Coordinates of C-alpha atoms and ligand atoms in Angstrom, one line a residue:
X1 CA 28.7 -98.4 29.2
X2 CA 27.1 -101.2 27.2
X3 CA 30.0 -102.8 24.3
X4 CA 27.5 -101.2 21.5
X5 CA 27.2 -97.5 21.4
X6 CA 24.5 -96.1 18.5
X7 CA 26.1 -92.8 17.1
X8 CA 22.1 -92.8 15.9
X9 CA 18.9 -92.1 18.2
X10 CA 16.5 -94.2 18.2
X11 CA 14.0 -91.4 19.3
X12 CA 13.7 -88.2 18.0
X13 CA 10.6 -85.7 18.5
X14 CA 10.7 -83.3 15.6
X15 CA 7.7 -80.5 15.9
X16 CA 5.1 -79.9 13.0
X17 CA 5.6 -77.2 10.6
X18 CA 2.8 -75.0 11.4
X19 CA 1.9 -75.3 15.5
X20 CA -2.2 -75.2 15.4
X21 CA -3.6 -71.2 15.3
X22 CA -4.3 -71.0 18.8
X23 CA -8.3 -69.7 19.2
X24 CA -9.1 -71.4 16.2
X25 CA -11.8 -73.9 18.6
X26 CA -13.2 -69.8 19.9
X27 CA -13.8 -68.7 16.3
X28 CA -14.7 -72.5 15.1
X29 CA -17.8 -72.6 18.6
X30 CA -18.1 -68.7 16.9
X31 CA -19.1 -69.7 13.6
X32 CA -20.9 -73.2 14.3
X33 CA -23.7 -72.2 16.8
X34 CA -24.7 -69.7 14.8
X35 CA -24.9 -70.9 12.2
X36 CA -28.4 -71.1 10.6
X37 CA -27.9 -75.2 11.4
X38 CA -25.9 -75.3 14.8
X39 CA -22.8 -77.7 13.8
X40 CA -20.1 -79.0 15.9
X41 CA -16.5 -79.4 14.8
X42 CA -16.1 -83.5 16.2
X43 CA -12.0 -82.9 15.9
X44 CA -13.3 -81.2 19.4
X45 CA -14.4 -84.3 21.6
X46 CA -10.1 -84.7 22.7
X47 CA -9.5 -82.8 24.8
X48 CA -7.5 -84.8 28.0
X49 CA -11.6 -85.6 29.4
X50 CA -13.1 -86.8 25.9
X51 CA -9.5 -88.4 25.2
X52 CA -10.4 -90.7 28.0
X53 CA -13.9 -90.6 26.9
X54 CA -13.6 -91.9 23.4
X55 CA -11.2 -94.9 25.0
X56 CA -13.4 -96.5 26.9
X57 CA -16.2 -95.9 24.4
X58 CA -12.9 -98.8 22.7
X59 CA -14.2 -101.9 25.3
X60 CA -17.5 -101.2 25.2
X61 CA -19.3 -104.3 23.8
X62 CA -22.0 -102.5 21.5
X63 CA -19.5 -99.9 19.7
X64 CA -17.6 -103.0 17.6
X65 CA -14.9 -100.9 15.6
X66 CA -11.6 -101.3 17.6
X67 CA -11.3 -104.9 18.8
X68 CA -12.4 -106.0 14.7
X69 CA -9.7 -103.8 12.7
X70 CA -6.9 -105.2 16.1
X71 CA -9.1 -109.1 15.6
X72 CA -7.9 -108.5 11.7
X73 CA -4.0 -106.8 11.8
X74 CA -4.4 -109.9 14.5
X75 CA -5.0 -112.3 11.9
X76 CA -3.5 -110.4 8.2
X77 CA -1.1 -108.3 10.4
X78 CA 1.9 -110.4 8.5
X79 CA 0.1 -110.3 5.6
X80 CA 0.0 -106.3 5.3
X81 CA 3.8 -106.0 6.4
X82 CA 5.1 -108.0 3.4
X83 CA 2.6 -106.8 0.4
X84 CA 4.2 -103.9 -0.7
X85 CA 7.7 -106.2 -0.9
X86 CA 10.2 -105.1 2.4
X87 CA 12.1 -103.7 4.0
X88 CA 9.1 -101.2 3.9
X89 CA 9.2 -98.1 6.9
X90 CA 5.4 -96.3 8.8
X91 CA 4.5 -93.5 8.4
X92 CA 0.9 -94.0 10.9
X93 CA -1.9 -90.6 10.7
X94 CA -3.3 -89.5 14.3
X95 CA -1.4 -92.3 15.4
X96 CA -4.4 -94.4 17.6
X97 CA -4.0 -97.4 19.9
X98 CA -0.4 -98.3 20.5
X99 CA -2.0 -101.6 20.8
X100 CA -3.0 -102.5 16.9
X101 CA 0.7 -100.2 15.8
X102 CA 2.6 -102.6 17.8
X103 CA 1.1 -106.0 15.9
X104 CA 2.0 -104.6 12.6
X105 CA 6.0 -103.1 14.0
X106 CA 6.0 -107.0 15.9
X107 CA 4.5 -108.4 12.4
X108 CA 7.0 -106.3 10.6
X109 CA 10.2 -106.7 12.6
X110 CA 10.1 -111.1 11.5
X111 CA 10.6 -110.2 8.2
X112 CA 13.5 -107.4 8.7
X113 CA 15.7 -106.0 11.6
X114 CA 15.6 -102.7 11.8
X115 CA 11.6 -100.4 11.3
X116 CA 10.7 -97.3 11.3
X117 CA 7.8 -95.0 12.8
X118 CA 6.9 -91.9 11.9
X119 CA 4.2 -91.3 14.1
X120 CA 1.8 -87.9 13.6
X121 CA -0.4 -86.7 15.4
X122 CA -1.7 -83.7 17.0
X123 CA -0.6 -84.4 20.9
X124 CA 2.8 -84.0 21.6
X125 CA 1.7 -85.8 24.7
X126 CA 1.2 -88.3 23.5
X127 CA 3.2 -88.6 21.6
X128 CA 6.2 -88.1 23.8
X129 CA 5.0 -91.6 25.8
X130 CA 3.9 -93.8 23.5
X131 CA 7.2 -93.1 21.4
X132 CA 9.3 -94.0 24.5
X133 CA 7.8 -97.1 25.4
X134 CA 8.2 -98.7 21.8
X135 CA 11.6 -97.4 21.5
X136 CA 12.3 -99.8 24.8
X137 CA 10.4 -102.4 23.8
X138 CA 11.6 -103.2 20.2
X139 CA 15.5 -102.8 20.3
X140 CA 14.9 -102.7 16.0
X141 CA 12.7 -99.8 16.3
X142 CA 14.1 -96.1 15.4
X143 CA 10.6 -94.0 16.5
X144 CA 10.3 -90.1 14.0
X145 CA 8.1 -88.9 15.9
X146 CA 5.7 -85.7 14.6
X147 CA 4.1 -83.1 17.1
X148 CA 1.4 -81.3 14.7
X149 CA -1.8 -81.7 12.3
X150 CA -0.9 -84.5 9.8
X151 CA -1.0 -82.4 6.7
X152 CA 0.7 -80.4 7.7
X153 CA 3.7 -82.4 8.4
X154 CA 2.5 -84.7 5.3
X155 CA 2.5 -81.7 3.6
X156 CA 6.1 -80.6 3.7
X157 CA 9.1 -81.8 2.7
X158 CA 10.8 -82.1 6.8
X159 CA 9.3 -85.7 6.6
X160 CA 12.3 -88.4 6.9
X161 CA 12.0 -91.0 4.5
X162 CA 14.1 -93.7 3.1
X163 CA 12.9 -96.5 1.1
X164 CA 9.2 -97.9 0.9
X165 CA 6.7 -95.9 2.7
X166 CA 3.4 -98.2 4.4
X167 CA 1.5 -95.6 5.4
X168 CA -1.6 -95.7 8.7
X169 CA -4.9 -94.5 8.8
X170 CA -6.7 -96.6 10.8
X171 CA -10.1 -96.5 12.7
X172 CA -12.0 -96.3 10.7
X173 CA -11.4 -92.0 11.1
X174 CA -11.6 -91.4 7.6
X175 CA -15.1 -91.8 7.7
X176 CA -15.3 -88.8 10.3
X177 CA -14.9 -87.0 6.7
X178 CA -17.9 -85.9 4.9
X179 CA -17.2 -87.7 1.2
X180 CA -15.4 -84.7 -1.0
X181 CA -13.0 -84.2 2.2
X182 CA -12.8 -87.8 2.4
X183 CA -11.2 -87.4 -1.6
X184 CA -9.1 -84.3 -0.8
X185 CA -7.5 -86.0 2.2
X186 CA -6.8 -89.0 0.2
X187 CA -5.6 -87.2 -2.5
X188 CA -3.7 -85.3 -0.3
X189 CA -1.7 -88.7 1.6
X190 CA -1.9 -90.1 -1.6
X191 CA 0.7 -86.8 -3.3
X192 CA 3.1 -86.9 -0.1
X193 CA 3.5 -91.0 -1.3
X194 CA 6.1 -92.7 -4.1
X195 CA 4.6 -94.7 -7.0
X196 CA 4.8 -98.0 -5.2
X197 CA 4.1 -96.9 -1.7
X198 CA 1.1 -98.1 0.3
X199 CA -2.1 -96.9 2.8
X200 CA -3.1 -99.0 4.9
X201 CA -6.9 -97.0 5.1
X202 CA -8.8 -98.3 7.5
X203 CA -12.8 -98.3 7.2
X204 CA -15.9 -99.5 9.0
X205 CA -18.6 -101.3 6.5
X206 CA -21.8 -100.0 6.3
X207 CA -24.3 -102.4 7.9
X208 CA -27.6 -102.9 10.0
X209 CA -29.0 -99.5 11.1
X210 CA -30.0 -100.7 14.6
X211 CA -26.1 -102.2 14.6
X212 CA -24.5 -99.0 14.1
X213 CA -27.2 -96.9 16.0
X214 CA -26.3 -98.9 19.3
X215 CA -22.5 -99.1 18.8
X216 CA -23.2 -94.8 18.6
X217 CA -25.8 -94.7 21.1
X218 CA -24.5 -97.2 24.8
X219 CA -27.1 -98.0 27.2
X220 CA -24.2 -97.6 29.6
X221 CA -23.9 -93.7 28.5
X222 CA -20.8 -93.6 27.6
X223 CA -20.9 -92.1 23.4
X224 CA -23.5 -89.6 25.7
X225 CA -20.9 -88.7 27.2
X226 CA -18.0 -88.2 25.2
X227 CA -20.9 -86.4 23.4
X228 CA -21.2 -83.6 26.0
X229 CA -18.2 -83.5 26.4
X230 CA -18.2 -80.9 23.5
X231 CA -20.6 -78.4 25.9
X232 CA -18.7 -79.1 28.9
X233 CA -15.1 -78.3 27.4
X234 CA -17.2 -74.4 26.0
X235 CA -18.6 -74.1 29.7
X236 CA -14.5 -74.3 31.0
X237 CA -12.2 -73.0 27.8
X238 CA -14.4 -70.2 26.9
X239 CA -16.6 -69.8 29.7
X240 CA -20.0 -71.3 28.8
X241 CA -23.1 -72.2 30.7
X242 CA -24.5 -74.6 29.0
X243 CA -26.4 -77.1 31.3
X244 CA -25.6 -80.7 29.2
X245 CA -29.1 -82.1 31.3
X246 CA -31.3 -79.9 28.8
X247 CA -29.6 -81.7 25.6
X248 CA -29.9 -85.8 25.2
X249 CA -27.6 -87.6 22.6
X250 CA -28.8 -88.6 19.1
X251 CA -27.3 -90.9 17.0
X252 CA -29.1 -92.2 13.2
X253 CA -28.1 -94.0 10.8
X254 CA -29.1 -92.3 7.4
X255 CA -28.9 -95.8 5.1
X256 CA -28.7 -93.1 1.5
X257 CA -26.0 -91.6 3.1
X258 CA -24.5 -94.4 5.1
X259 CA -23.1 -92.4 8.1
X260 CA -24.0 -91.9 11.7
X261 CA -25.0 -88.9 12.0
X262 CA -24.3 -87.1 16.0
X263 CA -26.2 -85.0 17.2
X264 CA -26.7 -82.8 20.5
X265 CA -30.6 -82.7 21.3
X266 CA -32.2 -79.0 23.5
X267 CA -34.7 -81.2 26.0
X268 CA -36.5 -77.3 26.2
X269 CA -36.3 -74.5 24.7
X270 CA -33.4 -72.6 26.4
X271 CA -30.2 -69.2 26.3
X272 CA -26.9 -69.9 26.8
X273 CA -23.8 -68.1 27.0
X274 CA -21.0 -68.2 25.8
X275 CA -19.1 -65.8 28.1
X276 CA -15.2 -65.5 26.3
X277 CA -17.2 -64.9 23.3
X278 CA -19.8 -62.5 24.0
X279 CA -22.3 -64.5 22.4
X280 CA -25.9 -65.4 23.6
X281 CA -27.4 -68.0 21.6
X282 CA -31.1 -69.4 22.2
X283 CA -32.6 -73.0 21.2
X284 CA -35.6 -73.8 21.0
X285 CA -36.9 -77.2 22.6
X286 CA -35.6 -80.7 20.1
X287 CA -32.9 -77.5 17.7
X288 CA -29.9 -79.8 17.1
X289 CA -26.2 -79.0 16.9
X290 CA -24.9 -81.8 15.0
X291 CA -21.7 -83.0 16.9
X292 CA -20.4 -86.0 14.5
X293 CA -20.9 -87.9 11.1
X294 CA -19.6 -91.6 10.9
X295 CA -19.1 -92.7 7.3
X296 CA -19.7 -96.3 6.8
X297 CA -17.9 -97.4 3.4
X298 CA -18.8 -100.5 1.6
X299 CA -16.1 -102.5 -1.0
X300 CA -17.5 -100.6 -3.8
X301 CA -17.0 -97.5 -2.2
X302 CA -13.3 -98.2 -0.6
X303 CA -12.7 -99.1 -5.1
X304 CA -14.8 -95.8 -5.8
X305 CA -12.7 -93.5 -3.1
X306 CA -9.2 -94.6 -4.2
X307 CA -9.5 -94.5 -8.1
X308 CA -10.8 -91.1 -6.8
X309 CA -7.3 -90.0 -4.5
X310 CA -5.4 -92.0 -7.8
X311 CA -4.0 -95.2 -6.3
X312 CA -5.1 -98.7 -6.3
X313 CA -6.9 -100.7 -3.7
X314 CA -4.6 -104.3 -3.4
X315 CA -5.9 -106.2 -1.2
X316 CA -9.0 -106.0 1.8
X317 CA -9.4 -107.9 4.9
X318 CA -11.9 -108.1 7.0
X319 CA -12.7 -109.8 10.6
X320 CA -14.5 -113.4 9.5
X321 CA -17.2 -114.2 10.3
X322 CA -19.0 -110.9 11.3
X323 CA -17.2 -109.0 8.8
X324 CA -18.2 -105.0 10.0
X325 CA -15.3 -103.8 9.5
X326 CA -12.4 -103.4 6.9
X327 CA -8.4 -102.4 6.1
X328 CA -7.8 -102.0 2.6
X329 CA -4.4 -101.7 1.2
X330 CA -4.0 -98.6 -0.8
X331 CA -0.9 -98.6 -3.5
X332 CA 0.2 -95.4 -5.6
Ligands
AVJ1 C1 -12.0 -93.2 16.5 C2 -13.3 -91.2 15.0 C3 -13.6 -93.0 14.8 O1 -16.5 -92.4 14.5 O2 -16.4 -94.2 15.4 C4 -16.9 -93.3 19.4 C5 -15.4 -91.5 17.4 N1 -17.5 -91.4 18.5 N2 -18.6 -93.1 19.8 C6 -16.7 -93.3 14.9 C7 -16.4 -91.5 17.9 C8 -18.6 -92.2 19.0 C9 -14.4 -92.9 16.2 N3 -14.2 -92.5 15.4

């Protein structure tokens, strides 16, 4: 044994309060595909293949979001970890790429000797792997990871926190929520924070429709595969008969609503069966299934949504000189 021993484990994985309702994928697919306007929820993109395809998206030249956010953290992360005073502890919702989180962890450990990092993610496997490599890399770090839906976890009192919290909701994940839902989500986060706590919110900026549509419909077809994987997942998990070649990927930026809307479009009229749901569907030629909304936030939009959540926008950082993305610090 080494001379230094510790009684506190630096890594703990807790499972969230409400394990995800089994069968919710099936029920959501039934409801979405029998609705007058067909839709599927984007949260179902991220099975094993979908998560791998998303990782590929983040290195596409056209998908600038991840690189822009990483640049902002590299250049301005030192300010973010100091802005609330120190020490702080981190709570991350939907722990994104370890690369981005590591930047902020390293910056925080420059101004305080120890740091608690509490990632919350639906995937317990991903949490365990990243938590283990983080505690191995940073001796001052304690990881308390929560496997579960982040709103279930945030809503319960069991979330361990001692000092001032800097919560993080990065990667433009807020953009997947319809505006009313986004406001509700931020109010929910705010409710779990104490006065003086902060929230780092990564948001994509409104911009030229051509830039946005290329980001969501890359010429290599990775994003198309990411979208079509939803149908592959229905085939795999629910005994579906979708012919993936009979659907096209469509991404359209609606500048009035400020969002890229993604769809799967039937290339011809066709019938599809979903065996496990005992469901027979028909598609007209050109009929669309809405699969994702990716809302873009102007600086004024961020001010408004912060106010609606009962928080104030303390500071924002952007990627210079392009100004494509923003990381915002909201304070309760
Ligand atoms: C990870 C949800 C932020 O909406 O930009 C990437 C997902 N969809 N390409 C986004 C996504 C198509 C992404 N988010």
